[in-house]
Amino acid sequence: FRHPPASAEVAKLLNSLAVFPERAHIVGAYSLGKAQRVMALLREAGHTAPIHIHGALAGITAYYAAQGIAVGEVLPATAARKADLAGAVVIAPPSAITDVWSRRFPDPVTAFASGWMRVRARARQRGIELPLIISDHADWDGLIASITATGCEEVWVTHGAEDALVHWAGTAGLRARPLHMVGYGEEDAEEGEAGEEAAP
């Protein structure tokens, strides 16, 4: 996988807000880090309107703000009137997108910020209208750059496309082997509920 720039994915969200100003945009993002990263990316892109958040994000978002991360004005989603949420960005844990909680929003556009949104079937399975490919994991180029930067002579591959990375390492003159760790794999049925799963 090669991830697009996160700024380009946030531009897709801002474009959707412009095209559908009458609809709330609920963005599923993991509570610890991903949600705050999306907020900061929105602010970097010039989005100045308040961002409404699920209660599960409140504590960690307040901490990020106290540490100087530019999350901007953040409001509890449950405190807003339904009419005030039209055209608003609402960030929530991924499980909340399909929960009863999400029914309060006017004709929401559902988005999900994850590297897994690169896989269209995953977006369709979750009923995601606006997949945002924003990953906290290295893509292929990032993996290669990291391996090269270490100056290592041997690579142990823990999960993902093991064969491809082992092959690349061999062509780069490095010893490599897959570890075949129990419990890792892309076929996880419950991926993402507790946090970002092994990444593409």
JSON list of C-alpha atoms in Angstrom, two decimals:
[
{"chain": "A", "resi": 1, "resn": "PHE", "atom": "CA", "xyz": [0.00, 0.00, 0.00]},
{"chain": "A", "resi": 2, "resn": "ARG", "atom": "CA", "xyz": [0.97, 3.60, -0.59]},
{"chain": "A", "resi": 3, "resn": "HIS", "atom": "CA", "xyz": [-1.02, 6.11, 1.46]},
{"chain": "A", "resi": 4, "resn": "PRO", "atom": "CA", "xyz": [-2.09, 9.39, -0.09]},
{"chain": "A", "resi": 5, "resn": "PRO", "atom": "CA", "xyz": [-1.15, 12.58, 1.77]},
{"chain": "A", "resi": 6, "resn": "ALA", "atom": "CA", "xyz": [-3.41, 13.03, 4.81]},
{"chain": "A", "resi": 7, "resn": "SER", "atom": "CA", "xyz": [-3.98, 16.63, 3.71]},
{"chain": "A", "resi": 8, "resn": "ALA", "atom": "CA", "xyz": [-5.55, 15.37, 0.47]},
{"chain": "A", "resi": 9, "resn": "GLU", "atom": "CA", "xyz": [-7.92, 13.14, 2.44]},
{"chain": "A", "resi": 10, "resn": "VAL", "atom": "CA", "xyz": [-8.96, 16.04, 4.68]},
{"chain": "A", "resi": 11, "resn": "ALA", "atom": "CA", "xyz": [-9.54, 18.10, 1.51]},
{"chain": "A", "resi": 12, "resn": "LYS", "atom": "CA", "xyz": [-12.06, 15.41, 0.46]},
{"chain": "A", "resi": 13, "resn": "LEU", "atom": "CA", "xyz": [-13.89, 15.92, 3.76]},
{"chain": "A", "resi": 14, "resn": "LEU", "atom": "CA", "xyz": [-13.91, 19.71, 3.37]},
{"chain": "A", "resi": 15, "resn": "ASN", "atom": "CA", "xyz": [-15.15, 19.36, -0.21]},
{"chain": "A", "resi": 16, "resn": "SER", "atom": "CA", "xyz": [-17.99, 17.13, 0.98]},
{"chain": "A", "resi": 17, "resn": "LEU", "atom": "CA", "xyz": [-18.92, 19.76, 3.60]},
{"chain": "A", "resi": 18, "resn": "ALA", "atom": "CA", "xyz": [-19.14, 22.34, 0.80]},
{"chain": "A", "resi": 19, "resn": "VAL", "atom": "CA", "xyz": [-21.22, 20.07, -1.43]},
{"chain": "A", "resi": 20, "resn": "PHE", "atom": "CA", "xyz": [-23.54, 18.88, 1.37]},
{"chain": "A", "resi": 21, "resn": "PRO", "atom": "CA", "xyz": [-23.88, 21.81, 3.80]},
{"chain": "A", "resi": 22, "resn": "GLU", "atom": "CA", "xyz": [-27.21, 20.48, 5.06]},
{"chain": "A", "resi": 23, "resn": "ARG", "atom": "CA", "xyz": [-25.70, 17.19, 6.27]},
{"chain": "A", "resi": 24, "resn": "ALA", "atom": "CA", "xyz": [-23.66, 16.47, 9.37]},
{"chain": "A", "resi": 25, "resn": "HIS", "atom": "CA", "xyz": [-20.39, 14.70, 8.63]},
{"chain": "A", "resi": 26, "resn": "ILE", "atom": "CA", "xyz": [-19.68, 11.99, 11.20]},
{"chain": "A", "resi": 27, "resn": "VAL", "atom": "CA", "xyz": [-16.04, 10.92, 11.06]},
{"chain": "A", "resi": 28, "resn": "GLY", "atom": "CA", "xyz": [-15.15, 7.65, 12.73]},
{"chain": "A", "resi": 29, "resn": "ALA", "atom": "CA", "xyz": [-11.67, 7.92, 14.24]},
{"chain": "A", "resi": 30, "resn": "TYR", "atom": "CA", "xyz": [-9.99, 6.00, 17.04]},
{"chain": "A", "resi": 31, "resn": "SER", "atom": "CA", "xyz": [-10.12, 7.89, 20.33]},
{"chain": "A", "resi": 32, "resn": "LEU", "atom": "CA", "xyz": [-6.44, 7.87, 21.19]},
{"chain": "A", "resi": 33, "resn": "GLY", "atom": "CA", "xyz": [-4.54, 9.92, 18.65]},
{"chain": "A", "resi": 34, "resn": "LYS", "atom": "CA", "xyz": [-6.35, 9.43, 15.34]},
{"chain": "A", "resi": 35, "resn": "ALA", "atom": "CA", "xyz": [-9.30, 11.66, 16.30]},
{"chain": "A", "resi": 36, "resn": "GLN", "atom": "CA", "xyz": [-6.99, 14.42, 17.47]},
{"chain": "A", "resi": 37, "resn": "ARG", "atom": "CA", "xyz": [-4.85, 14.06, 14.35]},
{"chain": "A", "resi": 38, "resn": "VAL", "atom": "CA", "xyz": [-7.95, 14.55, 12.18]},
{"chain": "A", "resi": 39, "resn": "MET", "atom": "CA", "xyz": [-8.87, 17.66, 14.20]},
{"chain": "A", "resi": 40, "resn": "ALA", "atom": "CA", "xyz": [-5.37, 19.10, 13.76]},
{"chain": "A", "resi": 41, "resn": "LEU", "atom": "CA", "xyz": [-5.40, 18.31, 10.02]},
{"chain": "A", "resi": 42, "resn": "LEU", "atom": "CA", "xyz": [-8.75, 20.08, 9.67]},
{"chain": "A", "resi": 43, "resn": "ARG", "atom": "CA", "xyz": [-7.33, 23.15, 11.42]},
{"chain": "A", "resi": 44, "resn": "GLU", "atom": "CA", "xyz": [-4.20, 23.08, 9.24]},
{"chain": "A", "resi": 45, "resn": "ALA", "atom": "CA", "xyz": [-6.50, 23.03, 6.20]},
{"chain": "A", "resi": 46, "resn": "GLY", "atom": "CA", "xyz": [-8.25, 26.20, 7.40]},
{"chain": "A", "resi": 47, "resn": "HIS", "atom": "CA", "xyz": [-11.41, 24.71, 8.95]},
{"chain": "A", "resi": 48, "resn": "THR", "atom": "CA", "xyz": [-12.31, 27.13, 11.75]},
{"chain": "A", "resi": 49, "resn": "ALA", "atom": "CA", "xyz": [-15.84, 26.02, 12.66]},
{"chain": "A", "resi": 50, "resn": "PRO", "atom": "CA", "xyz": [-16.34, 24.15, 15.93]},
{"chain": "A", "resi": 51, "resn": "ILE", "atom": "CA", "xyz": [-15.77, 20.41, 15.77]},
{"chain": "A", "resi": 52, "resn": "HIS", "atom": "CA", "xyz": [-18.32, 18.36, 17.69]},
{"chain": "A", "resi": 53, "resn": "ILE", "atom": "CA", "xyz": [-17.09, 15.25, 19.45]},
{"chain": "A", "resi": 54, "resn": "HIS", "atom": "CA", "xyz": [-18.42, 12.11, 21.09]},
{"chain": "A", "resi": 55, "resn": "GLY", "atom": "CA", "xyz": [-17.97, 12.02, 24.86]},
{"chain": "A", "resi": 56, "resn": "ALA", "atom": "CA", "xyz": [-15.43, 9.19, 24.59]},
{"chain": "A", "resi": 57, "resn": "LEU", "atom": "CA", "xyz": [-13.01, 11.65, 22.94]},
{"chain": "A", "resi": 58, "resn": "ALA", "atom": "CA", "xyz": [-13.36, 14.49, 25.45]},
{"chain": "A", "resi": 59, "resn": "GLY", "atom": "CA", "xyz": [-10.68, 13.62, 28.00]},
{"chain": "A", "resi": 60, "resn": "ILE", "atom": "CA", "xyz": [-7.89, 12.74, 25.60]},
{"chain": "A", "resi": 61, "resn": "THR", "atom": "CA", "xyz": [-8.76, 15.68, 23.32]},
{"chain": "A", "resi": 62, "resn": "ALA", "atom": "CA", "xyz": [-8.52, 18.08, 26.29]},
{"chain": "A", "resi": 63, "resn": "TYR", "atom": "CA", "xyz": [-5.11, 16.59, 27.07]},
{"chain": "A", "resi": 64, "resn": "TYR", "atom": "CA", "xyz": [-3.91, 17.06, 23.48]},
{"chain": "A", "resi": 65, "resn": "ALA", "atom": "CA", "xyz": [-5.12, 20.68, 23.54]},
{"chain": "A", "resi": 66, "resn": "ALA", "atom": "CA", "xyz": [-3.29, 21.27, 26.84]},
{"chain": "A", "resi": 67, "resn": "GLN", "atom": "CA", "xyz": [-0.11, 19.95, 25.21]},
{"chain": "A", "resi": 68, "resn": "GLY", "atom": "CA", "xyz": [-0.37, 22.52, 22.42]},
{"chain": "A", "resi": 69, "resn": "ILE", "atom": "CA", "xyz": [-1.96, 20.43, 19.67]},
{"chain": "A", "resi": 70, "resn": "ALA", "atom": "CA", "xyz": [-4.15, 22.79, 17.60]},
{"chain": "A", "resi": 71, "resn": "VAL", "atom": "CA", "xyz": [-7.53, 21.06, 17.82]},
{"chain": "A", "resi": 72, "resn": "GLY", "atom": "CA", "xyz": [-9.40, 24.39, 17.86]},
{"chain": "A", "resi": 73, "resn": "GLU", "atom": "CA", "xyz": [-12.87, 24.84, 19.30]},
{"chain": "A", "resi": 74, "resn": "VAL", "atom": "CA", "xyz": [-14.28, 21.47, 20.31]},
{"chain": "A", "resi": 75, "resn": "LEU", "atom": "CA", "xyz": [-17.84, 21.00, 21.58]},
{"chain": "A", "resi": 76, "resn": "PRO", "atom": "CA", "xyz": [-19.75, 17.98, 22.90]},
{"chain": "A", "resi": 77, "resn": "ALA", "atom": "CA", "xyz": [-21.94, 16.64, 20.11]},
{"chain": "A", "resi": 78, "resn": "THR", "atom": "CA", "xyz": [-24.78, 15.89, 22.51]},
{"chain": "A", "resi": 79, "resn": "ALA", "atom": "CA", "xyz": [-25.02, 19.53, 23.62]},
{"chain": "A", "resi": 80, "resn": "ALA", "atom": "CA", "xyz": [-25.87, 20.85, 20.14]},
{"chain": "A", "resi": 81, "resn": "ARG", "atom": "CA", "xyz": [-29.35, 21.13, 18.67]},
{"chain": "A", "resi": 82, "resn": "LYS", "atom": "CA", "xyz": [-29.98, 18.89, 15.66]},
{"chain": "A", "resi": 83, "resn": "ALA", "atom": "CA", "xyz": [-30.33, 21.92, 13.37]},
{"chain": "A", "resi": 84, "resn": "ASP", "atom": "CA", "xyz": [-26.92, 23.23, 14.51]},
{"chain": "A", "resi": 85, "resn": "LEU", "atom": "CA", "xyz": [-25.23, 20.02, 13.39]},
{"chain": "A", "resi": 86, "resn": "ALA", "atom": "CA", "xyz": [-26.12, 20.46, 9.71]},
{"chain": "A", "resi": 87, "resn": "GLY", "atom": "CA", "xyz": [-22.84, 21.08, 7.91]},
{"chain": "A", "resi": 88, "resn": "ALA", "atom": "CA", "xyz": [-20.83, 20.30, 11.04]},
{"chain": "A", "resi": 89, "resn": "VAL", "atom": "CA", "xyz": [-17.95, 17.89, 11.51]},
{"chain": "A", "resi": 90, "resn": "VAL", "atom": "CA", "xyz": [-18.64, 15.36, 14.25]},
{"chain": "A", "resi": 91, "resn": "ILE", "atom": "CA", "xyz": [-15.83, 13.02, 15.31]},
{"chain": "A", "resi": 92, "resn": "ALA", "atom": "CA", "xyz": [-16.65, 9.81, 17.14]},
{"chain": "A", "resi": 93, "resn": "PRO", "atom": "CA", "xyz": [-15.23, 6.35, 17.79]},
{"chain": "A", "resi": 94, "resn": "PRO", "atom": "CA", "xyz": [-15.90, 4.08, 14.78]},
{"chain": "A", "resi": 95, "resn": "SER", "atom": "CA", "xyz": [-18.44, 1.99, 16.71]},
{"chain": "A", "resi": 96, "resn": "ALA", "atom": "CA", "xyz": [-20.60, 5.09, 17.31]},
{"chain": "A", "resi": 97, "resn": "ILE", "atom": "CA", "xyz": [-21.17, 5.66, 13.58]},
{"chain": "A", "resi": 98, "resn": "THR", "atom": "CA", "xyz": [-23.74, 2.86, 13.43]},
{"chain": "A", "resi": 99, "resn": "ASP", "atom": "CA", "xyz": [-24.91, 3.18, 17.04]},
{"chain": "A", "resi": 100, "resn": "VAL", "atom": "CA", "xyz": [-28.19, 4.70, 18.24]},
{"chain": "A", "resi": 101, "resn": "TRP", "atom": "CA", "xyz": [-26.05, 7.71, 19.22]},
{"chain": "A", "resi": 102, "resn": "SER", "atom": "CA", "xyz": [-25.60, 8.68, 15.55]},
{"chain": "A", "resi": 103, "resn": "ARG", "atom": "CA", "xyz": [-29.33, 8.99, 14.87]},
{"chain": "A", "resi": 104, "resn": "ARG", "atom": "CA", "xyz": [-29.39, 12.51, 16.32]},
{"chain": "A", "resi": 105, "resn": "PHE", "atom": "CA", "xyz": [-27.58, 13.91, 13.28]},
{"chain": "A", "resi": 106, "resn": "PRO", "atom": "CA", "xyz": [-29.34, 15.31, 10.20]},
{"chain": "A", "resi": 107, "resn": "ASP", "atom": "CA", "xyz": [-28.90, 12.95, 7.24]},
{"chain": "A", "resi": 108, "resn": "PRO", "atom": "CA", "xyz": [-25.25, 12.27, 8.14]},
{"chain": "A", "resi": 109, "resn": "VAL", "atom": "CA", "xyz": [-22.42, 11.61, 5.73]},
{"chain": "A", "resi": 110, "resn": "THR", "atom": "CA", "xyz": [-20.50, 8.76, 7.34]},
{"chain": "A", "resi": 111, "resn": "ALA", "atom": "CA", "xyz": [-16.73, 8.91, 7.05]},
{"chain": "A", "resi": 112, "resn": "PHE", "atom": "CA", "xyz": [-14.00, 6.76, 8.56]},
{"chain": "A", "resi": 113, "resn": "ALA", "atom": "CA", "xyz": [-10.36, 7.81, 8.96]},
{"chain": "A", "resi": 114, "resn": "SER", "atom": "CA", "xyz": [-8.22, 4.69, 8.68]},
{"chain": "A", "resi": 115, "resn": "GLY", "atom": "CA", "xyz": [-5.56, 3.17, 6.49]},
{"chain": "A", "resi": 116, "resn": "TRP", "atom": "CA", "xyz": [-7.99, 0.30, 5.96]},
{"chain": "A", "resi": 117, "resn": "MET", "atom": "CA", "xyz": [-10.17, 2.64, 3.89]},
{"chain": "A", "resi": 118, "resn": "ARG", "atom": "CA", "xyz": [-7.68, 1.98, 1.08]},
{"chain": "A", "resi": 119, "resn": "VAL", "atom": "CA", "xyz": [-9.48, -1.38, 0.78]},
{"chain": "A", "resi": 120, "resn": "ARG", "atom": "CA", "xyz": [-12.82, -0.46, -0.82]},
{"chain": "A", "resi": 121, "resn": "ALA", "atom": "CA", "xyz": [-14.51, -3.66, 0.32]},
{"chain": "A", "resi": 122, "resn": "ARG", "atom": "CA", "xyz": [-13.88, -2.66, 3.95]},
{"chain": "A", "resi": 123, "resn": "ALA", "atom": "CA", "xyz": [-15.49, 0.73, 3.40]},
{"chain": "A", "resi": 124, "resn": "ARG", "atom": "CA", "xyz": [-18.50, -0.91, 1.74]},
{"chain": "A", "resi": 125, "resn": "GLN", "atom": "CA", "xyz": [-18.81, -3.51, 4.52]},
{"chain": "A", "resi": 126, "resn": "ARG", "atom": "CA", "xyz": [-19.00, -0.73, 7.10]},
{"chain": "A", "resi": 127, "resn": "GLY", "atom": "CA", "xyz": [-21.42, 1.37, 5.04]},
{"chain": "A", "resi": 128, "resn": "ILE", "atom": "CA", "xyz": [-18.92, 4.23, 4.82]},
{"chain": "A", "resi": 129, "resn": "GLU", "atom": "CA", "xyz": [-19.93, 6.94, 2.37]},
{"chain": "A", "resi": 130, "resn": "LEU", "atom": "CA", "xyz": [-16.69, 8.93, 2.59]},
{"chain": "A", "resi": 131, "resn": "PRO", "atom": "CA", "xyz": [-13.61, 6.77, 3.20]},
{"chain": "A", "resi": 132, "resn": "LEU", "atom": "CA", "xyz": [-10.63, 8.82, 4.41]},
{"chain": "A", "resi": 133, "resn": "ILE", "atom": "CA", "xyz": [-7.31, 7.04, 3.97]},
{"chain": "A", "resi": 134, "resn": "ILE", "atom": "CA", "xyz": [-5.48, 8.38, 7.01]},
{"chain": "A", "resi": 135, "resn": "SER", "atom": "CA", "xyz": [-3.18, 5.83, 8.58]},
{"chain": "A", "resi": 136, "resn": "ASP", "atom": "CA", "xyz": [-0.86, 6.01, 11.56]},
{"chain": "A", "resi": 137, "resn": "HIS", "atom": "CA", "xyz": [1.14, 3.12, 10.15]},
{"chain": "A", "resi": 138, "resn": "ALA", "atom": "CA", "xyz": [3.93, 3.19, 7.61]},
{"chain": "A", "resi": 139, "resn": "ASP", "atom": "CA", "xyz": [3.04, 2.45, 4.02]},
{"chain": "A", "resi": 140, "resn": "TRP", "atom": "CA", "xyz": [5.38, 0.54, 1.69]},
{"chain": "A", "resi": 141, "resn": "ASP", "atom": "CA", "xyz": [7.63, 3.53, 1.05]},
{"chain": "A", "resi": 142, "resn": "GLY", "atom": "CA", "xyz": [7.73, 4.33, 4.78]},
{"chain": "A", "resi": 143, "resn": "LEU", "atom": "CA", "xyz": [8.70, 0.76, 5.65]},
{"chain": "A", "resi": 144, "resn": "ILE", "atom": "CA", "xyz": [11.49, 0.73, 3.09]},
{"chain": "A", "resi": 145, "resn": "ALA", "atom": "CA", "xyz": [12.78, 4.13, 4.25]},
{"chain": "A", "resi": 146, "resn": "SER", "atom": "CA", "xyz": [12.73, 3.01, 7.91]},
{"chain": "A", "resi": 147, "resn": "ILE", "atom": "CA", "xyz": [14.56, -0.24, 7.20]},
{"chain": "A", "resi": 148, "resn": "THR", "atom": "CA", "xyz": [17.14, 1.58, 5.10]},
{"chain": "A", "resi": 149, "resn": "ALA", "atom": "CA", "xyz": [17.64, 4.28, 7.77]},
{"chain": "A", "resi": 150, "resn": "THR", "atom": "CA", "xyz": [18.44, 1.71, 10.46]},
{"chain": "A", "resi": 151, "resn": "GLY", "atom": "CA", "xyz": [21.38, 0.27, 8.54]},
{"chain": "A", "resi": 152, "resn": "CYS", "atom": "CA", "xyz": [20.34, -3.19, 9.70]},
{"chain": "A", "resi": 153, "resn": "GLU", "atom": "CA", "xyz": [21.58, -6.38, 8.08]},
{"chain": "A", "resi": 154, "resn": "GLU", "atom": "CA", "xyz": [18.55, -8.52, 8.96]},
{"chain": "A", "resi": 155, "resn": "VAL", "atom": "CA", "xyz": [14.80, -7.85, 8.97]},
{"chain": "A", "resi": 156, "resn": "TRP", "atom": "CA", "xyz": [12.15, -9.84, 10.86]},
{"chain": "A", "resi": 157, "resn": "VAL", "atom": "CA", "xyz": [8.72, -9.32, 9.34]},
{"chain": "A", "resi": 158, "resn": "THR", "atom": "CA", "xyz": [5.88, -9.64, 11.84]},
{"chain": "A", "resi": 159, "resn": "HIS", "atom": "CA", "xyz": [2.70, -9.34, 9.77]},
{"chain": "A", "resi": 160, "resn": "GLY", "atom": "CA", "xyz": [1.17, -7.99, 6.60]},
{"chain": "A", "resi": 161, "resn": "ALA", "atom": "CA", "xyz": [2.53, -8.77, 3.16]},
{"chain": "A", "resi": 162, "resn": "GLU", "atom": "CA", "xyz": [5.42, -10.82, 4.57]},
{"chain": "A", "resi": 163, "resn": "ASP", "atom": "CA", "xyz": [6.49, -12.41, 1.28]},
{"chain": "A", "resi": 164, "resn": "ALA", "atom": "CA", "xyz": [6.73, -9.06, -0.49]},
{"chain": "A", "resi": 165, "resn": "LEU", "atom": "CA", "xyz": [8.88, -7.48, 2.22]},
{"chain": "A", "resi": 166, "resn": "VAL", "atom": "CA", "xyz": [11.10, -10.55, 2.56]},
{"chain": "A", "resi": 167, "resn": "HIS", "atom": "CA", "xyz": [11.59, -10.50, -1.23]},
{"chain": "A", "resi": 168, "resn": "TRP", "atom": "CA", "xyz": [12.44, -6.79, -1.22]},
{"chain": "A", "resi": 169, "resn": "ALA", "atom": "CA", "xyz": [14.95, -7.28, 1.60]},
{"chain": "A", "resi": 170, "resn": "GLY", "atom": "CA", "xyz": [16.66, -10.04, -0.37]},
{"chain": "A", "resi": 171, "resn": "THR", "atom": "CA", "xyz": [16.96, -7.83, -3.45]},
{"chain": "A", "resi": 172, "resn": "ALA", "atom": "CA", "xyz": [18.41, -5.09, -1.20]},
{"chain": "A", "resi": 173, "resn": "GLY", "atom": "CA", "xyz": [21.07, -7.48, 0.11]},
{"chain": "A", "resi": 174, "resn": "LEU", "atom": "CA", "xyz": [19.48, -7.97, 3.53]},
{"chain": "A", "resi": 175, "resn": "ARG", "atom": "CA", "xyz": [18.65, -11.19, 5.32]},
{"chain": "A", "resi": 176, "resn": "ALA", "atom": "CA", "xyz": [14.95, -11.39, 6.14]},
{"chain": "A", "resi": 177, "resn": "ARG", "atom": "CA", "xyz": [12.44, -13.85, 7.52]},
{"chain": "A", "resi": 178, "resn": "PRO", "atom": "CA", "xyz": [8.78, -13.82, 8.48]},
{"chain": "A", "resi": 179, "resn": "LEU", "atom": "CA", "xyz": [7.98, -14.46, 12.14]},
{"chain": "A", "resi": 180, "resn": "HIS", "atom": "CA", "xyz": [4.47, -15.87, 11.61]},
{"chain": "A", "resi": 181, "resn": "MET", "atom": "CA", "xyz": [3.20, -14.46, 14.90]},
{"chain": "A", "resi": 182, "resn": "VAL", "atom": "CA", "xyz": [0.03, -16.04, 16.28]},
{"chain": "A", "resi": 183, "resn": "GLY", "atom": "CA", "xyz": [-2.95, -13.70, 16.29]},
{"chain": "A", "resi": 184, "resn": "TYR", "atom": "CA", "xyz": [-1.77, -11.33, 13.57]},
{"chain": "A", "resi": 185, "resn": "GLY", "atom": "CA", "xyz": [-3.33, -11.21, 10.15]},
{"chain": "A", "resi": 186, "resn": "GLU", "atom": "CA", "xyz": [-5.48, -9.20, 7.84]},
{"chain": "A", "resi": 187, "resn": "GLU", "atom": "CA", "xyz": [-8.46, -11.50, 8.24]},
{"chain": "A", "resi": 188, "resn": "ASP", "atom": "CA", "xyz": [-9.31, -10.25, 11.75]},
{"chain": "A", "resi": 189, "resn": "ALA", "atom": "CA", "xyz": [-13.10, -10.25, 11.96]},
{"chain": "A", "resi": 190, "resn": "GLU", "atom": "CA", "xyz": [-13.26, -7.74, 14.78]},
{"chain": "A", "resi": 191, "resn": "GLU", "atom": "CA", "xyz": [-10.50, -5.40, 13.67]},
{"chain": "A", "resi": 192, "resn": "GLY", "atom": "CA", "xyz": [-10.54, -1.85, 14.81]},
{"chain": "A", "resi": 193, "resn": "GLU", "atom": "CA", "xyz": [-13.01, -2.01, 17.68]},
{"chain": "A", "resi": 194, "resn": "ALA", "atom": "CA", "xyz": [-10.41, -1.43, 20.39]},
{"chain": "A", "resi": 195, "resn": "GLY", "atom": "CA", "xyz": [-7.95, 0.53, 18.27]},
{"chain": "A", "resi": 196, "resn": "GLU", "atom": "CA", "xyz": [-6.21, 0.65, 14.93]},
{"chain": "A", "resi": 197, "resn": "GLU", "atom": "CA", "xyz": [-5.48, -2.88, 13.79]},
{"chain": "A", "resi": 198, "resn": "ALA", "atom": "CA", "xyz": [-2.40, -4.14, 12.02]},
{"chain": "A", "resi": 199, "resn": "ALA", "atom": "CA", "xyz": [-2.12, -1.72, 9.18]},
{"chain": "A", "resi": 200, "resn": "PRO", "atom": "CA", "xyz": [-2.06, -1.72, 5.46]}
]
